[in-house]
Each structure stands twice: as C-alpha cells, then as structure tokens.
Amino acid sequence: MTQISRFIGEVVPVAQNVTGDGDESAAPEGGGGFADYALVSLHCLRIYLDTSYRMTIDLLKEMPQITGEIGLSAADLPSP
C-alpha cells in the first residue's frame, strides 16, 4: 500500500462523516457532479500532493486504485 493510498484511506471516511454523505454514491447518476465527500477527498489529495487541480486530475487518471478508493472511476473525472 502506498502513502497516497493510506492517505486516501484515512481521508475518505472522515470526509463522509463530516459531509454526512456516508451512503451517497461519489458520482450520483444524473446528479451532474460529485458527492460532497468526493470533492473534499479530491481537494485534500490535491493539497497532499502539492499540485494544481489539473495535475491532480491527470495523475488520478493514471491511478485507478486511488480513484476507486474515493468511489470514482477514471470516466467520472472531469476533463480539466
């Protein structure tokens, strides 16, 4: 398990508790966006990696395990 995977493994449950989105899908069908916990998790990852939003999305497209831990797939990620 990588440091990024451990970090996301700790961030996602905290984000779900804080936002109250524990049972919500990260990318609800027809919702037009992400659940709040997914956004918080992505933002925390961006800060952890010390990269821009665009770079974080590009990196996540190459890391399906990390994206999956957030509850997203590479297809769910926006095009920066």
Coordinates of N, CA and C in Angstrom, one line a residue:
M1 N 0.9 -1.2 0.0 CA 0.0 0.0 0.0 C 0.9 1.2 0.0
T2 N 0.6 2.2 -0.9 CA 1.4 3.4 -1.0 C 1.0 4.4 0.0
Q3 N 1.8 5.4 0.2 CA 1.4 6.5 1.1 C 0.2 7.2 0.6
I4 N 0.0 7.4 -0.7 CA -1.2 8.1 -1.2 C -2.4 7.2 -0.9
S5 N -2.3 5.9 -1.1 CA -3.4 5.0 -0.8 C -3.8 5.1 0.7
R6 N -2.8 5.1 1.6 CA -3.1 5.2 3.0 C -3.7 6.5 3.4
F7 N -3.2 7.6 2.7 CA -3.8 8.9 3.0 C -5.3 9.0 2.6
I8 N -5.6 8.5 1.4 CA -7.0 8.5 0.9 C -7.8 7.6 1.8
G9 N -7.3 6.4 2.2 CA -8.0 5.5 3.1 C -8.4 6.2 4.4
E10 N -7.6 7.2 4.8 CA -8.0 7.9 6.0 C -8.9 9.1 5.8
V11 N -8.7 9.7 4.6 CA -9.4 11.0 4.3 C -10.9 10.7 3.9
V12 N -11.1 9.6 3.1 CA -12.5 9.4 2.6 C -13.5 9.2 3.8
P13 N -13.2 8.3 4.7 CA -14.2 8.1 5.8 C -14.4 9.4 6.6
V14 N -13.4 10.2 6.9 CA -13.5 11.4 7.6 C -14.4 12.4 6.8
A15 N -14.1 12.5 5.5 CA -14.9 13.4 4.6 C -16.4 12.9 4.6
Q16 N -16.6 11.6 4.6 CA -18.0 11.1 4.6 C -18.7 11.5 5.9
N17 N -18.0 11.4 7.0 CA -18.6 11.7 8.3 C -18.9 13.2 8.4
V18 N -17.9 14.0 7.9 CA -18.1 15.5 8.0 C -19.2 16.0 7.1
T19 N -19.3 15.5 5.9 CA -20.3 16.0 5.0 C -21.7 15.3 5.1
G20 N -21.7 14.2 5.9 CA -23.0 13.4 6.0 C -23.3 12.7 4.8
D21 N -22.4 12.4 3.9 CA -22.6 11.7 2.6 C -22.2 10.2 2.7
G22 N -22.3 9.6 3.9 CA -21.8 8.2 4.1 C -22.3 7.2 3.1
D23 N -23.6 7.3 2.8 CA -24.2 6.3 1.9 C -24.4 6.8 0.5
E24 N -24.0 8.0 0.2 CA -24.2 8.5 -1.2 C -23.1 8.1 -2.1
S25 N -23.5 7.8 -3.3 CA -22.5 7.5 -4.4 C -21.6 8.7 -4.6
A26 N -20.3 8.4 -4.9 CA -19.4 9.5 -5.2 C -19.7 10.3 -6.4
A27 N -20.3 9.6 -7.4 CA -20.7 10.2 -8.7 C -22.2 9.8 -9.0
P28 N -23.1 10.4 -8.3 CA -24.5 10.0 -8.5 C -25.0 10.2 -10.0
E29 N -25.7 9.2 -10.4 CA -26.3 9.2 -11.8 C -27.2 10.3 -11.9
G30 N -27.0 11.1 -13.0 CA -27.9 12.2 -13.3 C -27.7 13.4 -12.3
G31 N -26.8 13.3 -11.4 CA -26.6 14.3 -10.4 C -25.8 15.5 -10.9
G32 N -25.1 15.3 -12.0 CA -24.4 16.4 -12.6 C -23.1 16.8 -11.8
G33 N -22.7 16.0 -10.9 CA -21.4 16.3 -10.1 C -21.1 15.2 -9.2
F34 N -20.2 15.5 -8.3 CA -19.7 14.6 -7.3 C -20.4 14.8 -5.9
A35 N -20.5 13.8 -5.1 CA -20.9 13.9 -3.7 C -19.9 14.8 -3.0
D36 N -20.4 15.5 -2.0 CA -19.5 16.4 -1.3 C -18.3 15.7 -0.7
Y37 N -18.4 14.5 -0.2 CA -17.2 13.8 0.3 C -16.2 13.5 -0.8
A38 N -16.6 13.3 -2.0 CA -15.6 13.1 -3.1 C -14.9 14.4 -3.4
L39 N -15.6 15.5 -3.4 CA -14.9 16.8 -3.6 C -13.9 17.1 -2.5
V40 N -14.3 16.9 -1.3 CA -13.4 17.1 -0.2 C -12.2 16.2 -0.3
S41 N -12.4 14.9 -0.6 CA -11.3 14.0 -0.7 C -10.4 14.4 -1.8
L42 N -10.9 14.8 -3.0 CA -10.1 15.3 -4.1 C -9.3 16.5 -3.7
H43 N -9.9 17.4 -3.0 CA -9.2 18.7 -2.6 C -8.1 18.3 -1.6
C44 N -8.4 17.4 -0.7 CA -7.3 17.0 0.3 C -6.2 16.4 -0.4
L45 N -6.5 15.5 -1.4 CA -5.4 14.9 -2.2 C -4.6 15.9 -2.9
R46 N -5.3 16.9 -3.5 CA -4.6 18.0 -4.2 C -3.6 18.7 -3.3
I47 N -4.0 19.0 -2.1 CA -3.1 19.7 -1.1 C -2.0 18.7 -0.7
Y48 N -2.3 17.5 -0.5 CA -1.3 16.5 -0.1 C -0.2 16.3 -1.1
L49 N -0.6 16.3 -2.4 CA 0.3 16.1 -3.5 C 1.0 17.5 -3.9
D50 N 0.5 18.6 -3.3 CA 1.0 19.9 -3.6 C 1.1 20.2 -5.1
T51 N -0.1 19.9 -5.8 CA -0.2 20.1 -7.2 C -1.4 20.9 -7.5
S52 N -1.5 21.3 -8.8 CA -2.7 22.0 -9.2 C -3.9 21.1 -9.4
Y53 N -5.1 21.6 -9.5 CA -6.2 20.8 -9.7 C -6.1 20.0 -11.0
R54 N -5.6 20.6 -12.0 CA -5.4 20.0 -13.3 C -4.5 18.8 -13.2
M55 N -3.3 19.0 -12.6 CA -2.3 18.0 -12.4 C -2.9 16.8 -11.6
T56 N -3.6 17.1 -10.5 CA -4.2 16.1 -9.7 C -5.2 15.2 -10.5
I57 N -6.0 15.8 -11.3 CA -6.9 15.1 -12.2 C -6.1 14.2 -13.2
D58 N -5.1 14.8 -13.8 CA -4.2 14.0 -14.7 C -3.6 12.8 -14.0
L59 N -3.1 13.0 -12.8 CA -2.5 11.9 -12.0 C -3.5 10.8 -11.7
L60 N -4.7 11.3 -11.3 CA -5.7 10.3 -10.9 C -6.2 9.4 -12.1
K61 N -6.1 9.9 -13.3 CA -6.5 9.1 -14.4 C -5.5 8.0 -14.6
E62 N -4.3 8.1 -14.0 CA -3.3 7.1 -14.1 C -3.3 6.2 -12.8
M63 N -4.1 6.5 -11.9 CA -4.1 5.8 -10.6 C -5.6 5.3 -10.3
P64 N -6.0 4.2 -11.0 CA -7.4 3.7 -10.8 C -7.6 3.2 -9.4
Q65 N -6.6 2.7 -8.7 CA -6.9 2.2 -7.4 C -7.2 3.4 -6.4
I66 N -6.5 4.5 -6.5 CA -6.8 5.6 -5.7 C -8.2 6.2 -6.1
T67 N -8.5 6.3 -7.3 CA -9.8 6.8 -7.8 C -10.9 5.9 -7.3
G68 N -10.7 4.6 -7.3 CA -11.6 3.7 -6.8 C -11.9 3.8 -5.3
E69 N -10.8 4.1 -4.6 CA -11.0 4.3 -3.1 C -11.9 5.5 -2.8
I70 N -11.9 6.5 -3.7 CA -12.7 7.6 -3.5 C -14.2 7.3 -3.9
G71 N -14.3 6.2 -4.7 CA -15.6 5.8 -5.2 C -15.9 6.3 -6.6
L72 N -14.9 6.7 -7.3 CA -15.0 7.2 -8.7 C -14.3 6.3 -9.6
S73 N -14.6 6.4 -10.9 CA -13.8 5.8 -12.0 C -13.1 6.8 -12.8
A74 N -12.2 6.4 -13.6 CA -11.5 7.4 -14.5 C -12.4 8.1 -15.4
A75 N -13.5 7.4 -15.8 CA -14.5 8.1 -16.7 C -15.3 9.2 -15.9
D76 N -15.4 9.1 -14.6 CA -16.1 10.1 -13.8 C -15.3 11.4 -13.7
L77 N -14.0 11.3 -13.9 CA -13.2 12.5 -13.6 C -13.4 13.5 -14.7
P78 N -13.5 14.8 -14.3 CA -13.7 15.8 -15.3 C -12.5 16.1 -16.2
S79 N -12.7 16.6 -17.4 CA -11.6 17.0 -18.2 C -11.2 18.4 -17.8
P80 N -9.9 18.5 -17.3 CA -9.5 19.8 -16.9 C -9.3 20.7 -18.0

